[in-house]
Backbone as CSV, one residue per row, in Angstrom:
resi,resn,N_x,N_y,N_z,CA_x,CA_y,CA_z,C_x,C_y,C_z
1,MET,-81.484,-65.705,-63.691,-81.775,-65.593,-65.101,-82.865,-66.592,-65.489
2,HIS,-82.772,-67.839,-64.998,-83.746,-68.862,-65.380,-85.131,-68.556,-64.820
3,ARG,-85.190,-67.970,-63.636,-86.479,-67.645,-63.040,-87.169,-66.526,-63.809
4,LYS,-86.417,-65.644,-64.400,-86.996,-64.522,-65.149,-87.277,-64.906,-66.596
5,PHE,-86.607,-65.898,-67.112,-86.690,-66.232,-68.531,-88.081,-66.760,-68.905
6,ILE,-88.636,-67.630,-68.095,-89.939,-68.229,-68.425,-91.049,-67.182,-68.412
7,PRO,-91.162,-66.285,-67.404,-92.218,-65.250,-67.487,-92.033,-64.308,-68.676
8,ILE,-90.796,-64.059,-69.080,-90.564,-63.180,-70.228,-91.089,-63.837,-71.503
9,ILE,-90.795,-65.100,-71.681,-91.277,-65.820,-72.851,-92.796,-65.893,-72.845
10,LEU,-93.385,-66.118,-71.685,-94.838,-66.188,-71.556,-95.477,-64.850,-71.905
11,ALA,-94.893,-63.738,-71.419,-95.437,-62.413,-71.738,-95.312,-62.118,-73.228
12,ALA,-94.208,-62.511,-73.834,-94.032,-62.295,-75.275,-95.044,-63.113,-76.065
13,ALA,-95.318,-64.347,-75.633,-96.280,-65.193,-76.341,-97.688,-64.609,-76.251
14,VAL,-98.047,-64.073,-75.087,-99.370,-63.459,-74.919,-99.487,-62.222,-75.800
15,ALA,-98.421,-61.430,-75.862,-98.464,-60.214,-76.682,-98.587,-60.553,-78.159
16,VAL,-97.847,-61.554,-78.611,-97.894,-61.935,-80.026,-99.238,-62.580,-80.361
17,THR,-99.812,-63.362,-79.448,-101.102,-63.997,-79.700,-102.199,-62.960,-79.860
18,GLY,-102.147,-61.912,-79.093,-103.138,-60.846,-79.224,-103.050,-60.166,-80.572
19,LEU,-101.875,-60.072,-81.125,-101.720,-59.432,-82.435,-102.221,-60.328,-83.560
20,GLY,-102.064,-61.609,-83.431,-102.462,-62.526,-84.501,-103.971,-62.709,-84.606
21,ALA,-104.725,-62.460,-83.572,-106.175,-62.664,-83.572,-106.933,-61.443,-84.070
22,VAL,-106.240,-60.450,-84.562,-106.887,-59.213,-85.022,-107.511,-59.476,-86.405
23,PRO,-108.768,-59.057,-86.589,-109.380,-59.199,-87.914,-108.699,-58.293,-88.958
24,ALA,-109.012,-58.472,-90.177,-108.362,-57.756,-91.267,-108.618,-56.266,-91.218
25,ALA,-109.736,-55.853,-90.758,-110.038,-54.426,-90.686,-109.512,-53.902,-89.368
26,ALA,-108.474,-53.081,-89.444,-107.840,-52.584,-88.233,-108.353,-51.197,-87.928
27,GLY,-108.638,-50.980,-86.636,-109.109,-49.683,-86.204,-108.133,-49.102,-85.189
28,GLU,-108.623,-48.037,-84.532,-107.765,-47.395,-83.534,-107.505,-48.315,-82.338
29,LYS,-108.474,-49.135,-82.001,-108.339,-50.038,-80.864,-107.222,-51.057,-81.111
30,GLU,-107.200,-51.598,-82.323,-106.171,-52.569,-82.648,-104.802,-51.920,-82.743
31,LEU,-104.767,-50.673,-83.200,-103.498,-49.955,-83.298,-102.910,-49.726,-81.903
32,LYS,-103.755,-49.405,-80.927,-103.286,-49.235,-79.549,-102.725,-50.549,-78.996
33,ARG,-103.402,-51.664,-79.301,-102.923,-52.964,-78.849,-101.556,-53.287,-79.463
34,PHE,-101.426,-52.971,-80.732,-100.157,-53.238,-81.405,-99.033,-52.413,-80.777
35,VAL,-99.282,-51.151,-80.501,-98.256,-50.297,-79.891,-97.923,-50.791,-78.491
36,LEU,-98.938,-51.193,-77.718,-98.687,-51.726,-76.384,-97.900,-53.037,-76.449
37,GLY,-98.150,-53.881,-77.407,-97.408,-55.137,-77.578,-95.948,-54.876,-77.904
38,VAL,-95.700,-53.912,-78.816,-94.326,-53.573,-79.162,-93.613,-52.969,-77.945
39,ALA,-94.313,-52.121,-77.182,-93.719,-51.525,-75.974,-93.401,-52.613,-74.947
40,ALA,-94.300,-53.608,-74.809,-94.051,-54.714,-73.864,-92.836,-55.509,-74.295
41,LEU,-92.706,-55.770,-75.608,-91.524,-56.478,-76.090,-90.256,-55.663,-75.845
42,GLY,-90.316,-54.351,-75.999,-89.156,-53.489,-75.732,-88.767,-53.510,-74.257
43,ILE,-89.766,-53.493,-73.378,-89.484,-53.542,-71.939,-88.848,-54.881,-71.572
44,ILE,-89.369,-55.968,-72.169,-88.808,-57.296,-71.902,-87.371,-57.378,-72.391
45,ALA,-87.089,-56.843,-73.582,-85.729,-56.860,-74.124,-84.786,-56.043,-73.246
46,ALA,-85.262,-54.900,-72.727,-84.425,-54.078,-71.843,-84.131,-54.808,-70.533
47,ALA,-85.118,-55.548,-70.006,-84.904,-56.299,-68.763,-83.876,-57.410,-68.979
48,ILE,-83.961,-58.070,-70.132,-82.982,-59.125,-70.434,-81.581,-58.539,-70.549
49,GLU,-81.463,-57.406,-71.234,-80.145,-56.760,-71.389,-79.589,-56.308,-70.043
50,ASN,-80.445,-55.782,-69.180,-80.013,-55.353,-67.853,-79.524,-56.539,-67.035
51,ASP,-80.208,-57.671,-67.126,-79.803,-58.873,-66.406,-78.459,-59.403,-66.913
52,LYS,-78.247,-59.319,-68.238,-76.962,-59.749,-68.804,-75.825,-58.870,-68.289
53,ARG,-76.070,-57.553,-68.214,-75.038,-56.640,-67.708,-74.690,-56.954,-66.256
54,ARG,-75.705,-57.260,-65.472,-75.458,-57.575,-64.067,-74.657,-58.875,-63.932
55,ASP,-74.963,-59.878,-64.764,-74.199,-61.129,-64.741,-72.762,-60.902,-65.172
56,ASN,-72.543,-60.048,-66.149,-71.176,-59.762,-66.603,-70.379,-59.044,-65.532
57,SER,-71.013,-58.151,-64.775,-70.279,-57.437,-63.729,-69.863,-58.401,-62.614
58,ARG,-70.679,-59.411,-62.360,-70.292,-60.416,-61.359,-69.145,-61.280,-61.862
59,ALA,-69.151,-61.575,-63.157,-68.104,-62.423,-63.724,-66.764,-61.696,-63.799
60,ASN,-66.771,-60.366,-63.773,-65.527,-59.599,-63.856,-64.802,-59.508,-62.527
61,GLY,-65.269,-60.175,-61.494,-64.560,-60.201,-60.222,-64.933,-59.074,-59.281
62,GLN,-66.076,-58.452,-59.480,-66.472,-57.366,-58.598,-67.116,-57.869,-57.314
63,VAL,-67.422,-59.142,-57.264,-68.011,-59.712,-56.054,-66.879,-60.054,-55.094
64,THR,-66.983,-59.603,-53.848,-65.951,-59.907,-52.860,-66.424,-61.062,-52.005
65,ARG,-65.508,-61.955,-51.717,-65.821,-63.109,-50.881,-64.860,-63.148,-49.713
66,GLN,-65.347,-63.664,-48.602,-64.504,-63.779,-47.418,-63.541,-64.943,-47.605
67,GLN,-62.291,-64.724,-47.231,-61.276,-65.760,-47.358,-61.534,-66.856,-46.311
68,PRO,-61.297,-68.124,-46.662,-61.512,-69.200,-45.684,-60.496,-69.121,-44.547
69,TYR,-60.885,-69.616,-43.373,-60.023,-69.596,-42.200,-59.213,-70.877,-42.154
70,TYR,-57.908,-70.737,-42.050,-57.025,-71.871,-41.868,-56.370,-71.742,-40.500
71,PRO,-56.555,-72.743,-39.600,-55.961,-72.632,-38.257,-54.443,-72.684,-38.342
72,PRO,-53.761,-72.063,-37.370,-52.292,-72.078,-37.400,-51.760,-73.495,-37.215
73,VAL,-50.667,-73.774,-37.885,-50.045,-75.084,-37.826,-48.830,-74.994,-36.910
74,VAL,-48.722,-75.918,-35.973,-47.613,-75.937,-35.033,-46.589,-76.951,-35.533
75,HIS,-45.355,-76.492,-35.723,-44.293,-77.359,-36.217,-43.306,-77.647,-35.103
76,ASP,-42.724,-78.826,-35.141,-41.658,-79.160,-34.202,-40.405,-78.385,-34.593
77,PRO,-39.609,-77.981,-33.615,-38.402,-77.229,-33.962,-37.375,-78.150,-34.616
78,PRO,-36.593,-77.624,-35.539,-35.537,-78.456,-36.116,-34.482,-78.770,-35.070
79,ARG,-33.818,-79.876,-35.240,-32.818,-80.299,-34.261,-31.668,-79.318,-34.206
80,GLY,-31.186,-79.063,-33.011,-30.042,-78.192,-32.821,-30.390,-76.723,-32.754
81,HIS,-31.675,-76.369,-32.829,-32.073,-74.973,-32.762,-32.814,-74.699,-31.459
82,SER,-32.965,-73.432,-31.189,-33.667,-73.032,-29.976,-35.129,-73.455,-30.069
83,PRO,-35.706,-73.989,-29.002,-37.094,-74.443,-29.079,-38.106,-73.302,-29.072
84,TYR,-37.676,-72.061,-28.963,-38.623,-70.955,-28.874,-38.689,-70.115,-30.134
85,LYS,-38.059,-70.534,-31.217,-38.104,-69.773,-32.458,-38.874,-70.552,-33.503
86,GLY,-39.853,-69.912,-34.105,-40.521,-70.486,-35.253,-41.677,-71.421,-34.964
87,TYR,-42.040,-71.639,-33.722,-43.193,-72.483,-33.458,-43.793,-72.110,-32.107
88,VAL,-45.002,-72.544,-31.901,-45.715,-72.250,-30.660,-45.387,-73.347,-29.656
89,ALA,-44.817,-72.982,-28.529,-44.443,-73.960,-27.511,-45.692,-74.384,-26.729
90,PRO,-45.857,-75.682,-26.463,-47.018,-76.113,-25.698,-46.893,-75.707,-24.235
91,ARG,-48.045,-75.538,-23.598,-48.042,-75.198,-22.178,-47.609,-76.412,-21.371
92,PRO,-46.890,-76.209,-20.286,-46.516,-77.365,-19.459,-47.731,-77.913,-18.725
93,LEU,-47.710,-79.219,-18.493,-48.800,-79.854,-17.769,-48.696,-79.539,-16.282
94,PRO,-49.819,-79.561,-15.566,-49.729,-79.389,-14.116,-48.991,-80.569,-13.478
95,ASP,-48.497,-80.365,-12.258,-47.681,-81.384,-11.590,-48.408,-82.715,-11.440
96,ARG,-49.703,-82.660,-11.136,-50.427,-83.913,-10.915,-50.588,-84.701,-12.213
97,ALA,-50.604,-84.035,-13.356,-50.731,-84.738,-14.634,-49.371,-85.139,-15.176
98,ARG,-48.350,-84.351,-14.869,-47.010,-84.626,-15.386,-46.392,-85.835,-14.695
99,ALA,-46.672,-85.987,-13.403,-46.127,-87.134,-12.671,-46.787,-88.389,-13.205
100,GLY,-46.016,-89.425,-13.357,-46.562,-90.627,-13.965,-46.196,-91.873,-13.194
101,PHE,-46.112,-92.956,-13.911,-45.806,-94.249,-13.323,-44.310,-94.509,-13.406
102,LEU,-43.789,-95.079,-12.357,-42.393,-95.514,-12.332,-42.383,-97.035,-12.386
103,PRO,-41.418,-97.632,-13.093,-41.418,-99.088,-13.232,-41.217,-99.787,-11.892
104,GLY,-42.022,-100.789,-11.643,-41.940,-101.535,-10.388,-40.675,-102.374,-10.283
105,ASP,-40.026,-102.660,-11.416,-38.788,-103.445,-11.390,-37.654,-102.689,-10.704
106,CYS,-37.743,-101.357,-10.685,-36.657,-100.553,-10.121,-36.836,-100.285,-8.630
107,LEU,-37.914,-100.760,-8.042,-38.171,-100.537,-6.612,-37.355,-101.537,-5.796
108,ARG,-36.542,-101.023,-4.870,-35.691,-101.865,-4.020,-35.925,-101.494,-2.563
109,SER,-35.727,-102.457,-1.687,-35.755,-102.202,-0.245,-34.319,-102.100,0.236
110,VAL,-34.011,-100.994,0.921,-32.644,-100.732,1.377,-32.680,-100.553,2.890
111,ALA,-31.739,-101.207,3.584,-31.652,-101.068,5.038,-30.685,-99.929,5.359
112,ASP,-31.084,-99.064,6.291,-30.189,-98.014,6.776,-30.355,-97.888,8.286
113,ARG,-29.808,-96.806,8.870,-29.848,-96.653,10.336,-31.272,-96.551,10.863
114,ARG,-32.186,-96.009,10.076,-33.568,-95.821,10.528,-34.439,-97.051,10.298
115,GLY,-33.935,-98.036,9.630,-34.725,-99.221,9.294,-34.636,-99.484,7.794
116,THR,-35.693,-100.039,7.228,-35.688,-100.285,5.782,-36.553,-99.226,5.104
117,ARG,-36.130,-98.835,3.941,-36.922,-97.897,3.157,-36.920,-98.354,1.704
118,ASN,-37.971,-98.018,0.992,-38.101,-98.356,-0.428,-37.531,-97.217,-1.263
119,VAL,-36.686,-97.590,-2.211,-36.071,-96.587,-3.080,-36.141,-97.069,-4.526
120,TYR,-36.052,-96.119,-5.443,-35.914,-96.396,-6.874,-34.467,-96.135,-7.253
121,VAL,-33.798,-97.093,-7.863,-32.403,-96.949,-8.251,-32.350,-96.162,-9.562
122,ALA,-31.499,-95.124,-9.595,-31.442,-94.221,-10.745,-31.004,-94.939,-12.016
123,GLY,-30.038,-95.837,-11.925,-29.565,-96.557,-13.103,-30.656,-97.402,-13.735
124,CYS,-31.442,-98.049,-12.897,-32.548,-98.867,-13.397,-33.609,-97.980,-14.054
125,LEU,-33.886,-96.821,-13.452,-34.866,-95.908,-14.042,-34.409,-95.434,-15.423
126,GLU,-33.119,-95.130,-15.562,-32.603,-94.688,-16.862,-32.709,-95.794,-17.898
127,ARG,-32.434,-97.039,-17.500,-32.552,-98.154,-18.439,-34.001,-98.381,-18.872
128,ASN,-34.957,-97.957,-18.049,-36.379,-98.092,-18.365,-36.977,-96.799,-18.918
129,HIS,-36.131,-95.954,-19.460,-36.537,-94.743,-20.188,-37.265,-93.722,-19.319
130,VAL,-36.844,-93.597,-18.079,-37.355,-92.542,-17.202,-36.276,-91.476,-17.126
131,GLN,-36.647,-90.218,-17.361,-35.670,-89.137,-17.293,-35.442,-88.767,-15.829
132,VAL,-34.315,-89.191,-15.320,-33.989,-88.998,-13.909,-33.828,-87.514,-13.601
133,SER,-33.402,-86.733,-14.577,-33.199,-85.300,-14.335,-34.513,-84.577,-14.068
134,ARG,-35.628,-85.171,-14.444,-36.926,-84.541,-14.208,-37.540,-84.923,-12.870
135,LEU,-36.977,-85.888,-12.192,-37.499,-86.273,-10.878,-37.109,-85.206,-9.857
136,PRO,-37.907,-85.000,-8.820,-37.621,-83.944,-7.851,-36.303,-84.189,-7.103
137,ASP,-35.509,-83.126,-6.969,-34.221,-83.222,-6.277,-34.384,-83.520,-4.787
138,ALA,-35.509,-83.132,-4.218,-35.730,-83.351,-2.783,-35.811,-84.840,-2.454
139,CYS,-36.104,-85.680,-3.433,-36.248,-87.118,-3.183,-34.959,-87.880,-3.456
140,GLN,-33.927,-87.224,-3.915,-32.703,-87.924,-4.297,-31.897,-88.328,-3.061
141,LEU,-31.395,-89.561,-3.080,-30.582,-90.120,-2.001,-29.303,-90.705,-2.603
142,SER,-28.395,-91.016,-1.744,-27.201,-91.745,-2.145,-27.140,-92.990,-1.279
143,VAL,-27.163,-94.173,-1.904,-27.152,-95.430,-1.155,-25.897,-96.208,-1.517
144,ILE,-25.493,-97.101,-0.621,-24.323,-97.947,-0.859,-24.818,-99.280,-1.380
145,GLY,-24.314,-99.677,-2.540,-24.737,-100.919,-3.167,-24.075,-102.139,-2.552
146,GLN,-24.348,-103.300,-3.124,-23.803,-104.559,-2.611,-22.296,-104.633,-2.797
147,ASP,-21.760,-103.998,-3.805,-20.314,-104.041,-4.026,-19.636,-102.789,-3.464
148,ARG,-20.241,-102.191,-2.442,-19.684,-101.083,-1.663,-19.434,-99.801,-2.475
149,ASP,-20.176,-99.586,-3.522,-20.048,-98.319,-4.243,-21.336,-97.513,-4.069
150,ARG,-21.200,-96.212,-4.157,-22.353,-95.324,-3.965,-23.183,-95.256,-5.252
151,ARG,-24.509,-95.286,-5.066,-25.436,-95.191,-6.199,-26.490,-94.150,-5.880
152,ASP,-26.948,-93.487,-6.930,-28.047,-92.536,-6.757,-29.357,-93.296,-6.716
153,ALA,-30.249,-92.833,-5.863,-31.571,-93.443,-5.732,-32.568,-92.358,-5.355
154,PHE,-33.843,-92.710,-5.430,-34.911,-91.773,-5.089,-35.852,-92.454,-4.111
155,ASP,-36.204,-91.730,-3.039,-37.069,-92.271,-2.006,-38.479,-92.464,-2.574
156,ALA,-39.033,-93.656,-2.429,-40.331,-93.990,-3.007,-41.455,-93.205,-2.334
157,ARG,-41.391,-93.024,-1.028,-42.437,-92.281,-0.325,-42.448,-90.810,-0.752
158,CYS,-41.259,-90.253,-0.908,-41.156,-88.861,-1.346,-41.712,-88.697,-2.762
159,LEU,-41.376,-89.644,-3.650,-41.905,-89.574,-5.019,-43.417,-89.731,-5.038
160,ALA,-43.948,-90.551,-4.122,-45.404,-90.709,-4.042,-46.058,-89.396,-3.615
161,ASP,-45.374,-88.656,-2.743,-45.903,-87.354,-2.335,-45.940,-86.371,-3.511
162,TYR,-45.024,-86.521,-4.465,-45.001,-85.672,-5.648,-45.936,-86.182,-6.749
163,GLY,-46.630,-87.286,-6.513,-47.619,-87.769,-7.469,-47.193,-88.937,-8.312
164,TYR,-45.995,-89.442,-8.133,-45.534,-90.594,-8.902,-46.139,-91.870,-8.309
165,ARG,-46.430,-92.821,-9.189,-47.005,-94.072,-8.734,-46.188,-95.254,-9.233
166,ILE,-46.356,-96.391,-8.567,-45.625,-97.592,-8.952,-46.348,-98.253,-10.116
167,GLY,-45.591,-98.564,-11.147,-46.160,-99.281,-12.292,-46.095,-100.768,-12.056
168,ARG,-46.402,-101.519,-13.104,-46.355,-102.978,-12.988,-44.931,-103.470,-12.900
169,ARG,-44.777,-104.613,-12.257,-43.436,-105.214,-12.167,-43.183,-106.097,-13.356
C-alpha cells in the first residue's frame, strides 16, 4: 500500500496542476485535458479501492500459513508402569560402549588350585553402585572368603574380555 500511495499522490498532483494552469478562455484542447484528468483520478481511486479490498481479504483469514514444526518430546515412564507405553524407548548402546569402569577397590587376588587370579567381589561392586545383574554370567565365580563362607565374584580377565576396565582405586 505504501509503495503505491506515493505515485498515486504524485499522479493526482500532476493532473490537478495541469488543470490550474489553464487560461480563462477554454477551448476543445483544454476540455480534453480536463476529461483526461478526471479519468486519471477515477482510475487512481479504483486502484486504491481494489488495494483496500485485497488487504481486507487477507485480514479475514484467507491466507494459509504452514504450521510450525515441534519435535516430539520423550517423557520418562511413570513409576510402576510398563516402560513401553507412552514414550519412545532409547536404543540400547553397543557392548563396547555399554561396558564401563569397575571400581579398583573391589579387585581382589584369590588363590585357588590353578594359582592366583584377580576377581571382583559382588558385594563390593553393589556397595559401589555397580549393577551386578548386568555383568556377564559367564564371568561369575563362587569363591570362599576368609571366614569360610561362599561369596559371588567375577573374574577380572573375563570382564576385561567383555570390555570392562579397572577404575581408580
